[in-house]
Amino acid sequence: MLIDTHREEVDRILAKYPADQKRSAAMPLLYLAQSAYGHITPQAMEEVGGLIGVSSTDVAGLVGFYSLYYDRQAGKRRVQICTDFPCALRGAETFAAALCQKLGVRLGETTPDGEWTVEAVMCLAACDKAPMFQVQDADGIHYHESAGPDQPLTVDQALDVLANYTSAGKGG
Amino acid sequence: MADNVTLTIDGARVTVPKGTLIVDAAKRLGNDIPVFCYHPKLQPVGMCRMCLVEVGRVQRDRASGQVIVDENGQPRVVMAPKLETACTTPVEEGMVVIGASGRVKEARDDILEFLLTSHPLDCPVCDKGGECPLQNLTIAHGPGQSRFIFEEKFRLAKQLPLGELIYLDRERCIQCARCIRFQNDIVDDRVLSFYERGRHLEIITCSEPGFDSKFSGNTTDICPVGALTTTDFRFEARPWEMNMAASICPHCPVGCNLTLNTRREARSGGQMVIKRVMPRQNEQVNEIWVCDKGRFGHHYASSSDRLTRPLVRRDGKLLEAAWEEALELAAGQLKAAGAGLAGLAGGRLSNEDLYNFRQVVTGLGGSAALNTRMGGAEQTQQVGVGLGTNFAEMGPGTAILVVASDLEEEAPIWWLRVKQAAERGATLIVANGRPTKTDRAARYVIRYAYGQEVATVLGMLVTGSSEAAEALARAENSVILFGREGLDFAGSTALAQACANLLIATNHYGRPNNGLVGVWPDANTQGAWDMGLPARGQAVLPVGATASWIVAADPVGDGEISAEALRAAGFVVVQELFLTPTAQAADVVLPAASWVEREGTFTNGERRVQRFYPAITMKGRPDFQIAAEIGARAGLSVSSHAAQIMLAIAENVPAYAGLTYQKLTEVVKQWPEVGGRDLYYGGASYTNRQGLGVQVPSAAERGADITAGKLAAPPPPARNGLTLVPVTVLYDRSTTFVRSQVMHPYVPRPYVELNTADAARLDIQDGDTVTVEAAGVRVTLTARVDGRAPEGVALMPADLGPAVPAVAGPATIQKG
């Protein structure tokens, strides 16, 4: 239970909102649940609903609506490659396909060792550094971009970046 | 008039109240603007875009605010550059709306084409086919051909159960959110939601059990496609092959108007059978809704264990006999008993049954009584709600007191209507010994100790005793709904008198939207009293009874008298649908026709007399006819035709003066329009063509002298240890409900509900087996510990199997 394992954070989040509008705390509590459990489980929806006095069905509606809430188990980290229009013009789709091939997965899938889930996402607001991707892990979100228009990020560079995470992860 | 607005829709001028939406204004003209997400009972959301129209507005000078006129002196109207949604746009003075134009047609075609890109064309196997707004509107407006690539059609697994009663077909959903909005806004059971976005949007429920709502069936009526269907009707019949019979729900005192859809079918041996129960519009009673008990609780009528032949006891055994023989025997024995004849009837009978029964029993010199544990009808006859009372009209200026009743469990549709009155601004006061769902909508919640119901209401008579009492006293209109929770006959009678005194003292009776309503245990408890049946006293049979005639009551099964005691009091005639424990103790059992097989009327809690009609092939005989046949054999002449009996009632029961079957069938045009060609708009509820019923006047309205009754507050009950309170649950094991197998997942096993503190003290955990001992009752059942019972109180639902004590009282509860 979040209220047992993360009492302090829960209280801090709830304290931000008036007592009669506890439901406003739904989204930060869901982020907390996501980082605590890796993804948002049905149990987590019920817990959050209980904390703010709304039905778990209503909480589920939020989880379903926002694309950065994950409702199923995935890799330890997510590689999210922007394939929106400007990035696609700079070869992001080819980049994504090649990276997937190297990792042995298709978009949306998780590597067999459970380390990486590769996803194509909408604009990450770094069109001038395309192709680019972000890594989402327990520490937060990290951007990895091309150095400039004439120095596009290569798949090998990307693999090095990813290797750094896993080796650091293993070390730590 | 300043509060009205005149506009032009497709060339026709219409004047409507300010604030009306274009779509409703057009509907009043008979101009059908197609809609999917809009529903006249729900707040508009403008999600489906089907109702796009061209809108022109009167131009005003920006500086002066003056209307700009053209060369003819007419206000200049400028059409908006884009189409607007008719369902979210309120009308304006001088507005011009155009629905019949090429631009609008193109827009509607496009929307339909888009909707159909992710809608399967499985109409031939879809339950909605034939009464489907999408099907109808596609034929009326659709492009006829799709440019969409078939392979990219949206595919998902079919028939996802949302609960035990409702299936979801996600492919068919067009994302209008009518079901979600109904659950959130009308019922306040927030158990449905959207999940995901765009093409992947789907309806989900996370409640336990799934789709946990007592009103879930209504979502299938307002669903504009076949996305939501009931397990009860799924693949059972096509809408166009069924007949319609008007009826009244027999399960509670609300008296919801129903339409029974029937069909003659081979698999039922060529018999007419009920395929489904639909709400029938009566804006003063149930609007266009019905609860799941009413919708799915009809199966007892077609149950295979119905009695069909009379039974006569021979050599100690009940054996089948001919009607003639059984009637002769019964009539002879009942006549011989004379003054020793004790008649007992249940509140599920119609007015005609009860009237004839009383006529025959008293004609033979005996005494007839109503089998009820709740009193107070003398008070509702005196100061019951006035003619024209309508919960839908209550709002600011009205106070509603609900006392000793859990409305959602006892009369579900009244919960909806009371809640909505409170949302419109009525002051809702809820007084009970424990929290109930009604509290959610209440302005004031009064919590009393069980046993203090009468004292609580009498306390409100003291001016300035509480804010709630002040609100009730000062309100322009006040209505009190009283129940029987924790009370026996004497207790509920006293409570009714206290409520009546409060209404009389504050002058809230004898006019519309004022007065008293009984939340009765049966559909026709009020009618039974009106027909002149006094409630029986403590004992089932009066002292000195030498024969008994029991109709639609099961005192043996209810644990109120033993079979031996009943048989010891002489010859026993029982008229029943089933071989109940009481019937098993009888000397003659006469099979009665169920309510869907014959004519009759019920009088609901608001004292509205409503007529129901035969729908399927009769088994047994109507109770009024059996009474007449027994009477005839005993030398009494009473009619055996329902309509004639109503004439006799009208002649002999002052409140019912002037009532005829013709009057009961009168209808007026109701808003919103539903069913038939309007089902795209108001849903599949049936239009009411068979009668809105007639409210009968209270004694106050008939000029009687109304004075407060004498009443002393009872002494506070001694408090030591646990108080066991019998409560009502909607889904119980009563004779007329337990035979609906579709509802079994929702019928709980017998349980007693304990407060956490009490449970801890008794070392009882949730789910433990416990033994309860109270007032002659000793049962073993399951304990529930989920924080709903107040401390010191144990709640035990009635009609789940074990008999419950008649009144709240001390109890001991032990583990094991």
mmCIF file of N, CA and C in Angstrom, chain B residues 452-511:
data_model
loop_
_atom_site.group_PDB
_atom_site.id
_atom_site.type_symbol
_atom_site.label_atom_id
_atom_site.label_comp_id
_atom_site.label_asym_id
_atom_site.label_seq_id
_atom_site.Cartn_x
_atom_site.Cartn_y
_atom_site.Cartn_z
ATOM 1 N N GLN B 452 -35.639 5.526 18.473
ATOM 2 C CA GLN B 452 -35.887 6.951 18.693
ATOM 3 C C GLN B 452 -36.517 7.620 17.467
ATOM 4 N N GLU B 453 -37.050 6.808 16.536
ATOM 5 C CA GLU B 453 -37.582 7.373 15.290
ATOM 6 C C GLU B 453 -38.709 8.360 15.575
ATOM 7 N N VAL B 454 -39.680 7.893 16.384
ATOM 8 C CA VAL B 454 -40.850 8.731 16.659
ATOM 9 C C VAL B 454 -40.424 9.981 17.437
ATOM 10 N N ALA B 455 -39.563 9.774 18.421
ATOM 11 C CA ALA B 455 -39.108 10.901 19.235
ATOM 12 C C ALA B 455 -38.381 11.925 18.365
ATOM 13 N N THR B 456 -37.633 11.431 17.378
ATOM 14 C CA THR B 456 -36.893 12.332 16.494
ATOM 15 C C THR B 456 -37.849 13.215 15.698
ATOM 16 N N VAL B 457 -38.891 12.584 15.146
ATOM 17 C CA VAL B 457 -39.841 13.363 14.350
ATOM 18 C C VAL B 457 -40.638 14.307 15.253
ATOM 19 N N LEU B 458 -41.042 13.807 16.411
ATOM 20 C CA LEU B 458 -41.789 14.683 17.341
ATOM 21 C C LEU B 458 -40.911 15.861 17.760
ATOM 22 N N GLY B 459 -39.612 15.606 17.884
ATOM 23 C CA GLY B 459 -38.678 16.687 18.238
ATOM 24 C C GLY B 459 -38.676 17.792 17.206
ATOM 25 N N MET B 460 -38.914 17.430 15.947
ATOM 26 C CA MET B 460 -38.921 18.440 14.880
ATOM 27 C C MET B 460 -40.147 19.335 14.963
ATOM 28 N N LEU B 461 -41.128 18.909 15.772
ATOM 29 C CA LEU B 461 -42.331 19.734 15.963
ATOM 30 C C LEU B 461 -42.034 20.959 16.816
ATOM 31 N N VAL B 462 -40.949 20.877 17.592
ATOM 32 C CA VAL B 462 -40.614 21.998 18.468
ATOM 33 C C VAL B 462 -39.931 23.072 17.632
ATOM 34 N N THR B 463 -40.543 24.251 17.583
ATOM 35 C CA THR B 463 -40.004 25.316 16.746
ATOM 36 C C THR B 463 -38.562 25.622 17.143
ATOM 37 N N GLY B 464 -37.732 25.712 16.132
ATOM 38 C CA GLY B 464 -36.344 26.087 16.380
ATOM 39 C C GLY B 464 -35.508 24.997 17.001
ATOM 40 N N SER B 465 -36.005 23.763 16.972
ATOM 41 C CA SER B 465 -35.241 22.692 17.611
ATOM 42 C C SER B 465 -33.992 22.353 16.809
ATOM 43 N N SER B 466 -34.054 22.518 15.506
ATOM 44 C CA SER B 466 -32.870 22.262 14.690
ATOM 45 C C SER B 466 -33.013 22.994 13.363
ATOM 46 N N GLU B 467 -31.891 23.146 12.683
ATOM 47 C CA GLU B 467 -31.931 23.792 11.362
ATOM 48 C C GLU B 467 -32.819 23.014 10.417
ATOM 49 N N ALA B 468 -32.709 21.672 10.495
ATOM 50 C CA ALA B 468 -33.499 20.817 9.609
ATOM 51 C C ALA B 468 -34.987 21.014 9.868
ATOM 52 N N ALA B 469 -35.359 21.057 11.148
ATOM 53 C CA ALA B 469 -36.768 21.246 11.506
ATOM 54 C C ALA B 469 -37.262 22.594 10.996
ATOM 55 N N GLU B 470 -36.428 23.609 11.126
ATOM 56 C CA GLU B 470 -36.773 24.945 10.628
ATOM 57 C C GLU B 470 -36.991 24.920 9.119
ATOM 58 N N ALA B 471 -36.061 24.245 8.423
ATOM 59 C CA ALA B 471 -36.130 24.191 6.958
ATOM 60 C C ALA B 471 -37.420 23.533 6.519
ATOM 61 N N LEU B 472 -37.789 22.448 7.213
ATOM 62 C CA LEU B 472 -39.012 21.745 6.854
ATOM 63 C C LEU B 472 -40.237 22.604 7.145
ATOM 64 N N ALA B 473 -40.226 23.229 8.291
ATOM 65 C CA ALA B 473 -41.391 24.028 8.703
ATOM 66 C C ALA B 473 -41.576 25.242 7.790
ATOM 67 N N ARG B 474 -40.465 25.862 7.404
ATOM 68 C CA ARG B 474 -40.558 27.109 6.643
ATOM 69 C C ARG B 474 -40.722 26.899 5.147
ATOM 70 N N ALA B 475 -40.431 25.674 4.684
ATOM 71 C CA ALA B 475 -40.489 25.427 3.238
ATOM 72 C C ALA B 475 -41.899 25.680 2.717
ATOM 73 N N GLU B 476 -41.971 26.122 1.470
ATOM 74 C CA GLU B 476 -43.269 26.358 0.851
ATOM 75 C C GLU B 476 -44.005 25.010 0.723
ATOM 76 N N ASN B 477 -43.245 23.991 0.302
ATOM 77 C CA ASN B 477 -43.810 22.652 0.173
ATOM 78 C C ASN B 477 -42.952 21.675 0.958
ATOM 79 N N SER B 478 -43.618 20.720 1.607
ATOM 80 C CA SER B 478 -42.860 19.686 2.316
ATOM 81 C C SER B 478 -43.483 18.319 2.091
ATOM 82 N N VAL B 479 -42.615 17.358 1.840
ATOM 83 C CA VAL B 479 -43.051 15.979 1.653
ATOM 84 C C VAL B 479 -42.261 15.116 2.633
ATOM 85 N N ILE B 480 -42.927 14.154 3.250
ATOM 86 C CA ILE B 480 -42.218 13.208 4.116
ATOM 87 C C ILE B 480 -42.409 11.803 3.567
ATOM 88 N N LEU B 481 -41.289 11.105 3.352
ATOM 89 C CA LEU B 481 -41.342 9.686 3.004
ATOM 90 C C LEU B 481 -40.917 8.908 4.237
ATOM 91 N N PHE B 482 -41.811 8.068 4.758
ATOM 92 C CA PHE B 482 -41.446 7.298 5.945
ATOM 93 C C PHE B 482 -41.388 5.806 5.607
ATOM 94 N N GLY B 483 -40.412 5.157 6.215
ATOM 95 C CA GLY B 483 -40.242 3.720 6.007
ATOM 96 C C GLY B 483 -40.470 2.954 7.288
ATOM 97 N N ARG B 484 -39.867 1.782 7.373
ATOM 98 C CA ARG B 484 -40.144 0.915 8.521
ATOM 99 C C ARG B 484 -38.865 0.319 9.077
ATOM 100 N N GLU B 485 -37.714 0.884 8.743
ATOM 101 C CA GLU B 485 -36.475 0.233 9.165
ATOM 102 C C GLU B 485 -36.399 0.125 10.681
ATOM 103 N N GLY B 486 -36.258 -1.108 11.170
ATOM 104 C CA GLY B 486 -36.137 -1.365 12.601
ATOM 105 C C GLY B 486 -37.459 -1.269 13.342
ATOM 106 N N LEU B 487 -38.562 -1.086 12.611
ATOM 107 C CA LEU B 487 -39.853 -0.865 13.261
ATOM 108 C C LEU B 487 -40.817 -2.001 12.956
ATOM 109 N N ASP B 488 -41.668 -2.315 13.917
ATOM 110 C CA ASP B 488 -42.731 -3.270 13.648
ATOM 111 C C ASP B 488 -43.989 -2.493 13.275
ATOM 112 N N PHE B 489 -45.115 -3.204 13.249
ATOM 113 C CA PHE B 489 -46.348 -2.563 12.823
ATOM 114 C C PHE B 489 -46.692 -1.352 13.700
ATOM 115 N N ALA B 490 -46.644 -1.560 15.015
ATOM 116 C CA ALA B 490 -47.006 -0.463 15.929
ATOM 117 C C ALA B 490 -46.020 0.691 15.788
ATOM 118 N N GLY B 491 -44.745 0.352 15.655
ATOM 119 C CA GLY B 491 -43.726 1.391 15.552
ATOM 120 C C GLY B 491 -43.870 2.210 14.284
ATOM 121 N N SER B 492 -44.115 1.533 13.142
ATOM 122 C CA SER B 492 -44.243 2.298 11.899
ATOM 123 C C SER B 492 -45.532 3.107 11.885
ATOM 124 N N THR B 493 -46.585 2.579 12.532
ATOM 125 C CA THR B 493 -47.829 3.349 12.628
ATOM 126 C C THR B 493 -47.583 4.625 13.440
ATOM 127 N N ALA B 494 -46.872 4.476 14.549
ATOM 128 C CA ALA B 494 -46.581 5.649 15.387
ATOM 129 C C ALA B 494 -45.723 6.649 14.615
ATOM 130 N N LEU B 495 -44.760 6.122 13.855
ATOM 131 C CA LEU B 495 -43.901 7.025 13.075
ATOM 132 C C LEU B 495 -44.736 7.790 12.043
ATOM 133 N N ALA B 496 -45.663 7.071 11.372
ATOM 134 C CA ALA B 496 -46.521 7.727 10.388
ATOM 135 C C ALA B 496 -47.338 8.831 11.046
ATOM 136 N N GLN B 497 -47.832 8.542 12.251
ATOM 137 C CA GLN B 497 -48.638 9.556 12.955
ATOM 138 C C GLN B 497 -47.781 10.758 13.318
ATOM 139 N N ALA B 498 -46.555 10.490 13.766
ATOM 140 C CA ALA B 498 -45.668 11.607 14.110
ATOM 141 C C ALA B 498 -45.394 12.462 12.878
ATOM 142 N N CYS B 499 -45.150 11.793 11.730
ATOM 143 C CA CYS B 499 -44.903 12.527 10.485
ATOM 144 C C CYS B 499 -46.142 13.323 10.075
ATOM 145 N N ALA B 500 -47.316 12.683 10.205
ATOM 146 C CA ALA B 500 -48.566 13.364 9.854
ATOM 147 C C ALA B 500 -48.758 14.591 10.735
ATOM 148 N N ASN B 501 -48.499 14.426 12.033
ATOM 149 C CA ASN B 501 -48.646 15.564 12.956
ATOM 150 C C ASN B 501 -47.717 16.713 12.566
ATOM 151 N N LEU B 502 -46.493 16.347 12.156
ATOM 152 C CA LEU B 502 -45.530 17.370 11.752
ATOM 153 C C LEU B 502 -46.038 18.121 10.519
ATOM 154 N N LEU B 503 -46.593 17.380 9.557
ATOM 155 C CA LEU B 503 -47.117 18.019 8.343
ATOM 156 C C LEU B 503 -48.327 18.886 8.658
ATOM 157 N N ILE B 504 -49.167 18.393 9.571
ATOM 158 C CA ILE B 504 -50.372 19.153 9.929
ATOM 159 C C ILE B 504 -49.964 20.434 10.672
ATOM 160 N N ALA B 505 -49.019 20.293 11.598
ATOM 161 C CA ALA B 505 -48.598 21.453 12.389
ATOM 162 C C ALA B 505 -47.955 22.521 11.512
ATOM 163 N N THR B 506 -47.271 22.089 10.450
ATOM 164 C CA THR B 506 -46.592 23.074 9.600
ATOM 165 C C THR B 506 -47.397 23.385 8.346
ATOM 166 N N ASN B 507 -48.638 22.871 8.315
ATOM 167 C CA ASN B 507 -49.555 23.119 7.200
ATOM 168 C C ASN B 507 -48.989 22.685 5.859
ATOM 169 N N HIS B 508 -48.494 21.479 5.819
ATOM 170 C CA HIS B 508 -47.972 20.937 4.571
ATOM 171 C C HIS B 508 -48.762 19.704 4.166
ATOM 172 N N TYR B 509 -50.016 19.915 3.798
ATOM 173 C CA TYR B 509 -50.816 18.777 3.333
ATOM 174 C C TYR B 509 -51.983 19.326 2.536
ATOM 175 N N GLY B 510 -52.613 18.415 1.803
ATOM 176 C CA GLY B 510 -53.821 18.810 1.074
ATOM 177 C C GLY B 510 -53.581 19.627 -0.175
ATOM 178 N N ARG B 511 -52.343 19.722 -0.616
ATOM 179 C CA ARG B 511 -52.072 20.411 -1.884
ATOM 180 C C ARG B 511 -50.870 19.750 -2.563
#
